[in-house]
Amino acid sequence: RDWSSDVCSSDLLSTTNMLSVVSEGGDLKEYGLDHPSLSATVVAGSSRTTLLVGRLGKENTYYAKDASRPLVFTVEQALYNDFKKDISDFRRKDIFDARSFNASRLELKRGDMTVVLEKSQAGGKDVWKNGSGQTADTTKVEDVLTKLSNMQAQSFQTAAPPAAAKPAVVATIRYEENKMETVTFARSGNDVFTTRPDRSEEHTSEL
């Protein structure tokens, strides 16, 4: 399978440790590398690295090699198990990067209605106010932010459904110093789809 560099499995390859060297070349059949049980390829720019994994060896290790080199070595079984996972297990599942404690502005759009809440300091405490300058219930605002920040994708789609053209809610959060993110929510049947302009994939989420 191929994994591009924006998937965290690239970190698995870059941090792969050889437990022991068992051969510097020769017949690969002995190690199950003539027909590898799996291969993992990471592409980063013009660089391409492929790890071949053969059969199970001693002490719960697997025989492996770099496809471009003759050296055969062993790796931990945990690495093999990680690469056997579905690609979606390695994707970033958090819908939002912001958290309730570092958010400073929340904007929710639903149809023609827009709600804006901004955080400021008063007497050493966080105070949330709406667009009219009225003080909002801090507990309720932070509860909404917590629910949003805890949302995770349940699956990934290559294209948004037609319902995404008419979003139910658009949420924009400003957080940390000057970071901002916008997530669009759309419903199709019993599914809720979320999209972000800074991410290529569509998410199927649960509310």
mmCIF file of C-alpha atoms in Angstrom:
data_model
loop_
_atom_site.group_PDB
_atom_site.id
_atom_site.type_symbol
_atom_site.label_atom_id
_atom_site.label_comp_id
_atom_site.label_asym_id
_atom_site.label_seq_id
_atom_site.Cartn_x
_atom_site.Cartn_y
_atom_site.Cartn_z
ATOM 1 C CA ARG A 1 0.000 0.000 0.000
ATOM 2 C CA ASP A 2 1.061 3.606 -0.544
ATOM 3 C CA TRP A 3 0.880 6.315 2.077
ATOM 4 C CA SER A 4 1.566 9.950 1.290
ATOM 5 C CA SER A 5 3.686 12.040 3.645
ATOM 6 C CA ASP A 6 0.690 13.768 5.255
ATOM 7 C CA VAL A 7 -0.366 10.512 6.908
ATOM 8 C CA CYS A 8 1.238 9.719 10.231
ATOM 9 C CA SER A 9 2.316 6.277 9.018
ATOM 10 C CA SER A 10 5.277 8.090 7.460
ATOM 11 C CA ASP A 11 6.470 8.598 11.012
ATOM 12 C CA LEU A 12 6.321 4.844 11.527
ATOM 13 C CA LEU A 13 8.755 4.277 8.682
ATOM 14 C CA SER A 14 11.076 7.109 9.658
ATOM 15 C CA THR A 15 11.355 5.779 13.204
ATOM 16 C CA THR A 16 11.578 2.101 12.287
ATOM 17 C CA ASN A 17 14.347 0.467 14.319
ATOM 18 C CA MET A 18 16.187 -2.615 13.170
ATOM 19 C CA LEU A 19 16.213 -5.040 16.066
ATOM 20 C CA SER A 20 18.887 -7.224 14.502
ATOM 21 C CA VAL A 21 20.535 -7.812 11.137
ATOM 22 C CA VAL A 22 20.030 -11.398 9.928
ATOM 23 C CA SER A 23 21.400 -11.278 6.387
ATOM 24 C CA GLU A 24 23.308 -8.975 4.076
ATOM 25 C CA GLY A 25 21.836 -10.536 0.963
ATOM 26 C CA GLY A 26 21.053 -13.909 -0.557
ATOM 27 C CA ASP A 27 17.872 -15.966 -0.816
ATOM 28 C CA LEU A 28 14.873 -13.966 0.384
ATOM 29 C CA LYS A 29 12.563 -16.994 0.450
ATOM 30 C CA GLU A 30 13.901 -18.041 3.839
ATOM 31 C CA TYR A 31 12.546 -14.838 5.334
ATOM 32 C CA GLY A 32 9.276 -14.705 3.419
ATOM 33 C CA LEU A 33 10.531 -11.690 1.504
ATOM 34 C CA ASP A 34 10.320 -13.292 -1.923
ATOM 35 C CA HIS A 35 6.582 -12.720 -1.580
ATOM 36 C CA PRO A 36 6.271 -10.099 1.200
ATOM 37 C CA SER A 37 3.228 -10.288 3.440
ATOM 38 C CA LEU A 38 2.975 -6.520 3.112
ATOM 39 C CA SER A 39 4.821 -3.516 1.791
ATOM 40 C CA ALA A 40 4.578 0.090 2.910
ATOM 41 C CA THR A 41 5.650 2.968 0.688
ATOM 42 C CA VAL A 42 6.014 6.547 1.841
ATOM 43 C CA VAL A 43 6.308 9.321 -0.740
ATOM 44 C CA ALA A 44 7.647 12.680 0.444
ATOM 45 C CA GLY A 45 8.325 15.058 -2.431
ATOM 46 C CA SER A 46 10.762 13.332 -4.781
ATOM 47 C CA SER A 47 11.803 10.827 -2.110
ATOM 48 C CA ARG A 48 10.263 7.365 -1.983
ATOM 49 C CA THR A 49 10.908 4.661 0.615
ATOM 50 C CA THR A 50 9.452 1.144 0.584
ATOM 51 C CA LEU A 51 9.629 -1.267 3.494
ATOM 52 C CA LEU A 52 8.986 -4.947 2.747
ATOM 53 C CA VAL A 53 7.853 -7.230 5.560
ATOM 54 C CA GLY A 54 8.151 -10.992 5.324
ATOM 55 C CA ARG A 55 7.200 -13.808 7.671
ATOM 56 C CA LEU A 56 7.078 -13.998 11.441
ATOM 57 C CA GLY A 57 10.456 -14.775 12.982
ATOM 58 C CA LYS A 58 11.612 -15.553 16.486
ATOM 59 C CA GLU A 59 10.443 -13.772 19.642
ATOM 60 C CA ASN A 60 7.476 -12.089 17.933
ATOM 61 C CA THR A 61 9.552 -10.227 15.374
ATOM 62 C CA TYR A 62 9.152 -9.976 11.612
ATOM 63 C CA TYR A 63 11.771 -10.122 8.889
ATOM 64 C CA ALA A 64 11.941 -6.942 6.844
ATOM 65 C CA LYS A 65 14.072 -5.034 4.364
ATOM 66 C CA ASP A 66 14.310 -1.791 2.484
ATOM 67 C CA ALA A 67 13.207 -2.618 -1.076
ATOM 68 C CA SER A 68 16.240 -0.793 -2.477
ATOM 69 C CA ARG A 69 18.828 -2.561 -0.297
ATOM 70 C CA PRO A 70 19.899 -6.198 0.222
ATOM 71 C CA LEU A 71 20.069 -6.030 4.022
ATOM 72 C CA VAL A 72 17.506 -8.191 5.868
ATOM 73 C CA PHE A 73 16.676 -7.306 9.458
ATOM 74 C CA THR A 74 14.008 -7.862 12.090
ATOM 75 C CA VAL A 75 11.389 -5.394 13.311
ATOM 76 C CA GLU A 76 8.898 -5.462 16.151
ATOM 77 C CA GLN A 77 5.574 -7.187 15.604
ATOM 78 C CA ALA A 78 3.858 -3.950 16.661
ATOM 79 C CA LEU A 79 5.112 -2.291 13.481
ATOM 80 C CA TYR A 80 3.640 -5.081 11.374
ATOM 81 C CA ASN A 81 0.334 -4.742 13.228
ATOM 82 C CA ASP A 82 0.295 -0.994 12.622
ATOM 83 C CA PHE A 83 0.778 -1.422 8.896
ATOM 84 C CA LYS A 84 -2.009 -4.003 8.740
ATOM 85 C CA LYS A 85 -4.484 -1.426 9.951
ATOM 86 C CA ASP A 86 -6.821 0.301 7.556
ATOM 87 C CA ILE A 87 -5.495 3.570 6.148
ATOM 88 C CA SER A 88 -8.312 5.478 7.854
ATOM 89 C CA ASP A 89 -6.865 4.494 11.240
ATOM 90 C CA PHE A 90 -3.888 6.752 10.501
ATOM 91 C CA ARG A 91 -5.843 9.803 9.409
ATOM 92 C CA ARG A 92 -6.363 12.794 11.618
ATOM 93 C CA LYS A 93 -9.857 12.341 13.014
ATOM 94 C CA ASP A 94 -10.287 15.551 15.010
ATOM 95 C CA ILE A 95 -12.673 17.834 13.158
ATOM 96 C CA PHE A 96 -11.437 20.920 15.001
ATOM 97 C CA ASP A 97 -7.922 21.843 16.096
ATOM 98 C CA ALA A 98 -9.157 24.444 18.589
ATOM 99 C CA ARG A 99 -9.934 23.599 22.195
ATOM 100 C CA SER A 100 -12.267 25.292 24.651
ATOM 101 C CA PHE A 101 -9.376 26.676 26.705
ATOM 102 C CA ASN A 102 -7.577 28.345 23.785
ATOM 103 C CA ALA A 103 -10.573 29.584 21.775
ATOM 104 C CA SER A 104 -11.175 33.349 21.758
ATOM 105 C CA ARG A 105 -13.989 33.718 19.229
ATOM 106 C CA LEU A 106 -16.849 31.496 18.076
ATOM 107 C CA GLU A 107 -19.079 32.221 15.108
ATOM 108 C CA LEU A 108 -22.034 30.007 14.209
ATOM 109 C CA LYS A 109 -24.024 30.550 11.028
ATOM 110 C CA ARG A 110 -27.312 28.804 10.407
ATOM 111 C CA GLY A 111 -29.251 30.051 7.418
ATOM 112 C CA ASP A 112 -29.663 33.816 7.784
ATOM 113 C CA MET A 113 -28.850 33.722 11.506
ATOM 114 C CA THR A 114 -25.341 34.375 12.783
ATOM 115 C CA VAL A 115 -24.240 34.145 16.400
ATOM 116 C CA VAL A 116 -20.871 35.660 17.356
ATOM 117 C CA LEU A 117 -19.257 35.201 20.762
ATOM 118 C CA GLU A 118 -15.925 36.699 21.804
ATOM 119 C CA LYS A 119 -13.828 36.109 24.894
ATOM 120 C CA SER A 120 -12.201 38.828 26.948
ATOM 121 C CA GLN A 121 -10.772 39.239 30.433
ATOM 122 C CA ALA A 122 -12.584 40.938 33.301
ATOM 123 C CA GLY A 123 -11.355 40.819 36.865
ATOM 124 C CA GLY A 124 -8.917 38.050 35.997
ATOM 125 C CA LYS A 125 -11.683 35.821 34.626
ATOM 126 C CA ASP A 126 -12.703 34.817 31.125
ATOM 127 C CA VAL A 127 -15.857 36.570 29.962
ATOM 128 C CA TRP A 128 -17.764 35.718 26.793
ATOM 129 C CA LYS A 129 -19.887 38.394 25.132
ATOM 130 C CA ASN A 130 -22.166 38.309 22.129
ATOM 131 C CA GLY A 131 -22.113 40.703 19.192
ATOM 132 C CA SER A 132 -24.240 43.182 21.124
ATOM 133 C CA GLY A 133 -21.793 43.293 23.995
ATOM 134 C CA GLN A 134 -24.036 41.311 26.321
ATOM 135 C CA THR A 135 -22.366 38.847 28.673
ATOM 136 C CA ALA A 136 -23.025 35.209 27.782
ATOM 137 C CA ASP A 137 -23.078 32.194 30.064
ATOM 138 C CA THR A 138 -19.418 31.134 30.091
ATOM 139 C CA THR A 139 -20.247 27.566 31.109
ATOM 140 C CA LYS A 140 -22.636 27.108 28.196
ATOM 141 C CA VAL A 141 -20.218 28.643 25.679
ATOM 142 C CA GLU A 142 -17.355 26.450 26.843
ATOM 143 C CA ASP A 143 -19.663 23.428 26.759
ATOM 144 C CA VAL A 144 -20.405 24.103 23.087
ATOM 145 C CA LEU A 145 -16.702 24.540 22.350
ATOM 146 C CA THR A 146 -15.868 21.318 24.187
ATOM 147 C CA LYS A 147 -18.446 19.385 22.182
ATOM 148 C CA LEU A 148 -17.102 20.808 18.928
ATOM 149 C CA SER A 149 -13.469 20.111 19.823
ATOM 150 C CA ASN A 150 -14.331 16.534 20.825
ATOM 151 C CA MET A 151 -15.941 15.754 17.473
ATOM 152 C CA GLN A 152 -14.142 13.113 15.436
ATOM 153 C CA ALA A 153 -14.627 11.745 11.942
ATOM 154 C CA GLN A 154 -16.204 8.317 11.760
ATOM 155 C CA SER A 155 -15.239 7.762 8.120
ATOM 156 C CA PHE A 156 -13.734 9.618 5.160
ATOM 157 C CA GLN A 157 -15.213 10.400 1.757
ATOM 158 C CA THR A 158 -13.478 11.466 -1.450
ATOM 159 C CA ALA A 159 -16.303 13.824 -2.380
ATOM 160 C CA ALA A 160 -18.982 15.695 -0.512
ATOM 161 C CA PRO A 161 -22.631 14.661 -0.927
ATOM 162 C CA PRO A 162 -25.026 17.028 -2.743
ATOM 163 C CA ALA A 163 -26.350 18.156 0.661
ATOM 164 C CA ALA A 164 -23.000 19.842 1.354
ATOM 165 C CA ALA A 165 -23.968 22.579 -1.124
ATOM 166 C CA LYS A 166 -26.572 23.716 1.395
ATOM 167 C CA PRO A 167 -24.833 23.564 4.776
ATOM 168 C CA ALA A 168 -26.904 23.366 7.925
ATOM 169 C CA VAL A 169 -24.298 25.096 10.089
ATOM 170 C CA VAL A 170 -20.964 26.817 9.487
ATOM 171 C CA ALA A 171 -18.735 27.107 12.551
ATOM 172 C CA THR A 172 -15.673 29.364 12.683
ATOM 173 C CA ILE A 173 -13.361 29.374 15.690
ATOM 174 C CA ARG A 174 -10.442 31.700 16.362
ATOM 175 C CA TYR A 175 -7.907 30.253 18.766
ATOM 176 C CA GLU A 176 -4.426 30.748 20.196
ATOM 177 C CA GLU A 177 -2.840 33.936 18.854
ATOM 178 C CA ASN A 178 -4.196 34.320 15.341
ATOM 179 C CA LYS A 179 -5.290 30.879 14.136
ATOM 180 C CA MET A 180 -8.727 30.386 12.646
ATOM 181 C CA GLU A 181 -10.625 27.399 11.296
ATOM 182 C CA THR A 182 -13.960 27.006 9.572
ATOM 183 C CA VAL A 183 -15.972 23.786 9.425
ATOM 184 C CA THR A 184 -19.135 23.303 7.397
ATOM 185 C CA PHE A 185 -21.804 20.876 8.573
ATOM 186 C CA ALA A 186 -24.315 19.292 6.223
ATOM 187 C CA ARG A 187 -26.833 16.542 6.796
ATOM 188 C CA SER A 188 -27.728 13.766 4.364
ATOM 189 C CA GLY A 189 -30.249 11.327 5.786
ATOM 190 C CA ASN A 190 -28.944 10.202 9.148
ATOM 191 C CA ASP A 191 -25.352 11.207 8.363
ATOM 192 C CA VAL A 192 -23.653 14.481 9.165
ATOM 193 C CA PHE A 193 -20.861 15.524 6.817
ATOM 194 C CA THR A 194 -18.197 18.046 7.717
ATOM 195 C CA THR A 195 -15.816 19.804 5.358
ATOM 196 C CA ARG A 196 -12.898 22.154 5.851
ATOM 197 C CA PRO A 197 -11.392 24.322 3.098
ATOM 198 C CA ASP A 198 -7.882 23.489 4.357
ATOM 199 C CA ARG A 199 -8.376 19.703 4.153
ATOM 200 C CA SER A 200 -9.012 17.724 0.998
ATOM 201 C CA GLU A 201 -11.119 14.916 2.458
ATOM 202 C CA GLU A 202 -14.732 14.955 3.567
ATOM 203 C CA HIS A 203 -15.689 13.506 6.941
ATOM 204 C CA THR A 204 -18.720 11.594 8.072
ATOM 205 C CA SER A 205 -19.289 12.609 11.651
ATOM 206 C CA GLU A 206 -21.634 11.906 14.513
ATOM 207 C CA LEU A 207 -23.278 14.691 16.488
#
